[in-house]
C-alpha cells in the first residue's frame, strides 16, 4: 500500500515534482516518487499516484523526466562576502583551479600590474604547492614587479597575503604598525615589515582597497554561483558588521547564516535572536591556527624537509603555532558564549584542537548549555581520540574533505608523510565517535562542489586516484547527510531545511543523475539541472 504524508486533500499544491526518484534525507521516508509544494513549503511527500488529491486546476506539474530530486545542498562553512570580493571587479583570479602553470601565474600578475597602473593591482590564489615552480614572493621580488604602484597577492588559503612597499605606503603600514590580536605582519631581523600578512585581521587591512564598486551586485552574482552548484543554504564564516548594509541591499537566493568575526571589543552589535529564516546571524567565528599550506598550524609533529616545504618558505622540520594563547582564546569564548552565541573555531593542527577543547570544556563547565552545537572547522589533523572527546562534549565538526582531493598527494609526499598526511580529514572516525558532521568547500579556496565533497568522503581518493586511509571512508548515505541535513543542523536550521519533509521549506535541487545509481568516482560529474528556494526556481540549466 502506498503511503503519503501531507496536508489535507482540500489544500492544493502550487507545484508538484514527479517523474523521477526523490532522495529525501528524511529518516522517516528516505525515498519517494513525488513532492508537493504550497506557499514555499513542502506539503506532501509520497508516490506519484498519491498526488491526485493535492493537484488543483492551477497546480504546476514539474516533470523530472527521470532526474533526481534532493534537498538543496548546504555549504556550512562558506564565505559569500569574501567570494564577492575576490570574484568582483577589483581582484584578479590566479587560483590553481584557474591557472596551474607558474608561467601563466607570473604573466597574469604582470598583466594586472600593467592594466591597473597607479590604482594598484590585487590578485588572489597564489599556491606554490599546486602551482609548482613559483618563486618566493619576497618584498624585493614584489617591488621589482611593481616599483611604483601597490601590488597585493593573496595566498589561495586566505591565510597569507604578500604586499609591496608601495602598497604598504598607501595603506599606512610601517614598522610601528602593531600586530592585531590573532594575526601579524611578517618582519625582518631589524623589525621592518617584510611584505607578508598572516590571518584575517592583518589580511583584511591589506585587501580593504579592493572591495567591489557595487557590493550588493557582487553578492547577487555570488548567490547565483551557489545556486548553480545546487546550494540553497550557506554560512558566512568571516562576516563583518560593516557589510550588513550590503547584505541588506542584496537579494539573497540562498539562506544565509552569518558568523561574525570576533573583535577586540569582544562584542557584537546584534543579539542572538535576530533576523529570519532567510538571513540570520547565529554565531561568532575565531581562528585557533592557520593553514597547512602556509605552515602556521599547531601540530604535535613537524613538517617534512622536502622541496614542497621549502617552496612555501619553511625551514627543516618546521612546526607551526597557534594564533592565540589559551588565555586569549578563553577570553574570547567567555565574552560571547554566555550571551547565547554559537561559537565556530577554525582549527587544523592537533595541538590546536587540544587547546580549543580544553578551553571549551572549561567554558561548558561554567556555562552549561544543553544544545550549544559548538563547532570545530576544517579539523585537518584531528585525531580519533580527539573526535571522541569532542563528541562527549557535544562539539560538532565541519570537515574540509576536499583538501584530500586537491592537496592529498603533496600532503603525504611533501608536507607530513605517510602517518600524518594519510590520516587527514577523518570523517569515518568522526562519525564513529557519534557526532554529526558536515562537509564544506571554504570558498573561494576550492570551488563550490558539494558532489565532489560527497565523492571524496566516500572514496578518499586524491586527484590522481590515490586512496588515503581507506578505513576512513564513509557510506553515500552518511556523506549526503553531511552535505544536507546535518550541515543545516550545525547552523540550527534543520527545522526549516536540509531534508524533504512535511512543513520544511521547498529548498530543492534537481540532479541530472541519481547519486545512488552513479559510481562514487563519477559523482562530481553529475550536472545540476535546477535549484529551488522555497519552491521557486533560482537556477535553471540552459
XYZ file of N, CA and C in Angstrom, residues 403-510:
324
model
N 40.130 18.947 0.739
C 41.590 19.011 0.824
C 42.223 17.716 0.320
N 41.585 16.578 0.595
C 42.152 15.291 0.179
C 42.287 15.223 -1.336
N 41.286 15.715 -2.037
C 41.301 15.624 -3.490
C 42.390 16.510 -4.083
N 42.445 17.760 -3.666
C 43.356 18.710 -4.305
C 44.782 18.625 -3.772
N 44.943 18.488 -2.458
C 46.276 18.548 -1.856
C 46.738 17.204 -1.280
N 45.942 16.147 -1.449
C 46.270 14.878 -0.814
C 47.649 14.349 -1.156
N 48.021 14.399 -2.417
C 49.316 13.850 -2.821
C 50.480 14.626 -2.208
N 50.433 15.946 -2.315
C 51.532 16.748 -1.772
C 51.519 16.721 -0.248
N 50.354 16.521 0.340
C 50.263 16.441 1.787
C 51.040 15.242 2.322
N 50.906 14.121 1.628
C 51.599 12.909 2.066
C 53.076 12.964 1.692
N 53.367 13.256 0.430
C 54.738 13.162 -0.075
C 55.593 14.385 0.244
N 54.947 15.540 0.395
C 55.718 16.755 0.551
C 55.668 17.411 1.907
N 54.554 17.242 2.649
C 54.386 18.014 3.877
C 54.469 17.191 5.157
N 53.686 16.099 5.235
C 53.513 15.430 6.525
C 53.917 13.968 6.561
N 54.120 13.342 5.414
C 54.485 11.935 5.403
C 53.284 11.008 5.484
N 53.560 9.704 5.448
C 52.503 8.702 5.394
C 51.587 8.766 6.614
N 52.174 8.766 7.792
C 51.352 8.660 9.002
C 50.378 9.828 9.136
N 50.890 11.044 9.069
C 50.045 12.201 9.334
C 49.370 12.727 8.072
N 49.999 12.553 6.913
C 49.393 13.026 5.680
C 48.236 12.163 5.224
N 48.346 10.861 5.446
C 47.273 9.947 5.049
C 46.076 10.068 5.987
N 46.356 10.167 7.277
C 45.284 10.237 8.259
C 44.890 11.690 8.493
N 44.165 12.195 7.520
C 43.789 13.590 7.453
C 42.298 13.646 7.122
N 41.574 14.606 7.698
C 40.133 14.754 7.448
C 39.411 13.431 7.694
N 39.452 12.978 8.929
C 38.998 11.620 9.283
C 37.491 11.584 9.524
N 36.733 11.588 8.441
C 35.277 11.573 8.555
C 34.770 10.291 9.194
N 35.412 9.179 8.875
C 34.984 7.907 9.456
C 35.118 7.900 10.969
N 36.245 8.374 11.463
C 36.449 8.436 12.910
C 35.477 9.404 13.562
N 35.197 10.500 12.875
C 34.249 11.479 13.418
C 32.881 10.851 13.607
N 32.390 10.141 12.581
C 31.083 9.508 12.692
C 31.090 8.378 13.719
N 32.179 7.654 13.784
C 32.279 6.570 14.757
C 32.207 7.101 16.192
N 32.639 8.345 16.389
C 32.583 8.940 17.729
C 31.155 9.263 18.146
N 30.249 9.292 17.180
C 28.855 9.597 17.468
C 28.434 11.012 17.142
N 29.350 11.836 16.654
C 28.983 13.217 16.346
C 28.368 13.336 14.959
N 27.623 14.397 14.755
C 27.114 14.750 13.435
C 28.122 15.689 12.784
N 28.396 15.480 11.502
C 29.429 16.239 10.812
C 28.867 16.872 9.544
N 29.652 17.761 8.978
C 29.320 18.334 7.678
C 30.589 18.436 6.845
N 30.400 18.705 5.551
C 31.498 18.953 4.624
C 31.329 20.344 4.019
N 32.447 20.928 3.604
C 32.376 22.273 3.047
C 33.493 22.491 2.040
N 33.409 23.631 1.327
C 34.425 23.994 0.340
C 35.204 25.241 0.700
N 34.774 25.956 1.761
C 35.551 27.097 2.244
C 35.848 28.082 1.122
N 34.852 28.290 0.224
C 35.077 29.190 -0.893
C 35.609 30.535 -0.453
N 36.504 31.093 -1.244
C 36.901 30.673 -2.587
C 38.112 29.738 -2.640
N 38.441 29.057 -1.519
C 39.639 28.210 -1.506
C 39.511 27.069 -2.503
N 38.394 26.356 -2.466
C 38.108 25.364 -3.504
C 36.762 25.711 -4.132
N 36.504 25.251 -5.337
C 35.233 25.581 -5.994
C 34.038 25.068 -5.192
N 32.883 25.631 -5.449
C 31.652 25.146 -4.838
C 31.292 23.830 -5.505
N 31.549 22.720 -4.837
C 31.356 21.411 -5.447
C 30.924 20.391 -4.387
N 29.705 20.502 -3.892
C 29.240 19.555 -2.873
C 29.283 18.107 -3.326
N 29.059 17.853 -4.607
C 29.096 16.472 -5.077
C 30.514 15.904 -5.034
N 31.528 16.747 -5.239
C 32.889 16.239 -5.091
C 33.201 15.971 -3.619
N 32.700 16.809 -2.722
C 32.871 16.533 -1.304
C 32.309 15.160 -0.955
N 31.111 14.898 -1.427
C 30.462 13.613 -1.154
C 31.294 12.472 -1.724
N 31.747 12.628 -2.967
C 32.548 11.585 -3.607
C 33.850 11.348 -2.860
N 34.515 12.417 -2.447
C 35.801 12.279 -1.768
C 35.627 11.616 -0.410
N 34.552 11.923 0.297
C 34.309 11.273 1.583
C 34.052 9.781 1.417
N 33.423 9.407 0.320
C 33.112 8.002 0.066
C 34.337 7.239 -0.430
N 35.178 7.883 -1.242
C 36.317 7.189 -1.854
C 37.646 7.489 -1.187
N 37.784 8.692 -0.618
C 39.055 9.213 -0.087
C 40.160 9.171 -1.151
N 39.777 9.488 -2.366
C 40.719 9.472 -3.487
C 41.216 10.880 -3.769
N 42.514 10.998 -4.051
C 43.100 12.265 -4.463
C 42.831 12.482 -5.945
N 43.297 13.599 -6.465
C 43.090 13.904 -7.884
C 43.751 12.885 -8.792
N 44.760 12.180 -8.293
C 45.426 11.158 -9.098
C 44.803 9.776 -8.924
N 43.805 9.656 -8.062
C 43.181 8.371 -7.789
C 43.781 7.616 -6.615
N 44.791 8.163 -5.995
C 45.411 7.548 -4.830
C 44.445 7.592 -3.645
N 44.269 6.467 -2.964
C 43.329 6.380 -1.847
C 44.093 6.529 -0.532
N 43.635 7.459 0.308
C 44.280 7.746 1.580
C 43.433 7.213 2.731
N 44.011 6.328 3.533
C 43.333 5.753 4.707
C 41.939 5.254 4.339
N 41.861 4.181 3.543
C 40.551 3.696 3.096
C 39.617 3.313 4.240
N 40.181 2.994 5.403
C 39.325 2.647 6.540
C 38.496 3.836 7.021
N 38.841 5.038 6.559
C 38.103 6.234 6.957
C 37.002 6.601 5.958
N 36.786 5.759 4.939
C 35.701 6.019 4.001
C 34.347 5.866 4.688
N 33.365 6.623 4.232
C 32.029 6.541 4.808
C 31.040 6.171 3.708
N 29.796 5.920 4.084
C 28.796 5.499 3.104
C 28.225 6.705 2.365
N 27.565 6.441 1.257
C 26.919 7.507 0.495
C 25.819 8.160 1.322
N 25.049 7.372 2.050
C 24.019 7.941 2.924
C 24.624 8.955 3.895
N 25.708 8.565 4.536
C 26.345 9.437 5.520
C 26.898 10.702 4.872
N 27.482 10.545 3.689
C 28.077 11.703 3.009
C 27.007 12.693 2.553
N 25.891 12.186 2.062
C 24.811 13.083 1.637
C 24.230 13.828 2.834
N 24.063 13.142 3.952
C 23.568 13.821 5.162
C 24.521 14.938 5.579
N 25.819 14.685 5.439
C 26.808 15.691 5.845
C 26.763 16.927 4.964
N 26.180 16.818 3.778
C 26.109 17.954 2.866
C 24.702 18.540 2.796
N 23.792 17.996 3.598
C 22.408 18.484 3.584
C 21.892 18.661 5.014
N 21.240 17.639 5.542
C 20.538 17.750 6.818
C 21.459 18.069 7.985
N 22.581 17.357 8.096
C 23.458 17.586 9.236
C 24.198 18.912 9.127
N 24.441 19.362 7.901
C 25.030 20.692 7.719
C 24.039 21.771 8.154
N 22.761 21.592 7.821
C 21.735 22.536 8.280
C 21.612 22.495 9.799
N 21.692 21.291 10.365
C 21.626 21.139 11.826
C 22.733 21.926 12.512
N 23.920 21.908 11.956
C 25.022 22.641 12.568
C 24.741 24.130 12.661
N 23.872 24.642 11.796
C 23.551 26.065 11.798
C 22.180 26.329 12.413
N 21.663 25.370 13.187
C 20.368 25.499 13.844
C 19.255 25.774 12.831
N 19.328 25.127 11.677
C 18.328 25.346 10.633
C 17.689 24.055 10.157
N 17.944 22.936 10.832
C 17.394 21.663 10.388
C 15.892 21.582 10.584
N 15.315 22.515 11.337
C 13.866 22.523 11.499
C 13.162 23.144 10.302
N 13.898 23.856 9.453
C 13.259 24.523 8.309
C 13.794 24.058 6.967
N 14.926 23.370 6.927
C 15.509 22.973 5.652
C 16.454 21.798 5.870
N 17.073 21.315 4.798
C 18.057 20.243 4.910
C 17.552 18.879 4.528
N 16.230 18.703 4.470
C 15.649 17.429 4.039
C 14.289 17.721 3.417
N 13.779 16.764 2.682
C 12.457 16.887 2.073
C 11.468 16.244 3.028
N 10.856 17.084 3.837
C 9.945 16.610 4.880
C 8.817 17.607 5.037
N 7.697 17.120 5.510
C 6.497 17.916 5.649
C 6.752 19.180 6.470
N 6.369 20.329 5.938
C 6.456 21.589 6.649
C 7.744 22.351 6.422
N 8.770 21.701 5.933
C 10.017 22.413 5.670
C 9.907 23.209 4.370
N 10.809 24.190 4.252
C 10.850 24.931 3.005
C 11.216 24.001 1.856
N 10.644 24.297 0.701
C 10.959 23.522 -0.502
C 12.254 24.048 -1.102
N 13.358 23.826 -0.384
C 14.704 24.156 -0.860
C 15.248 22.899 -1.511
N 15.306 22.881 -2.823
C 15.483 21.639 -3.570
C 16.519 21.798 -4.671
N 17.110 20.667 -5.048
C 17.984 20.626 -6.214
C 17.563 19.454 -7.083
N 17.566 19.669 -8.387
C 17.293 18.609 -9.360
C 18.608 18.242 -10.031
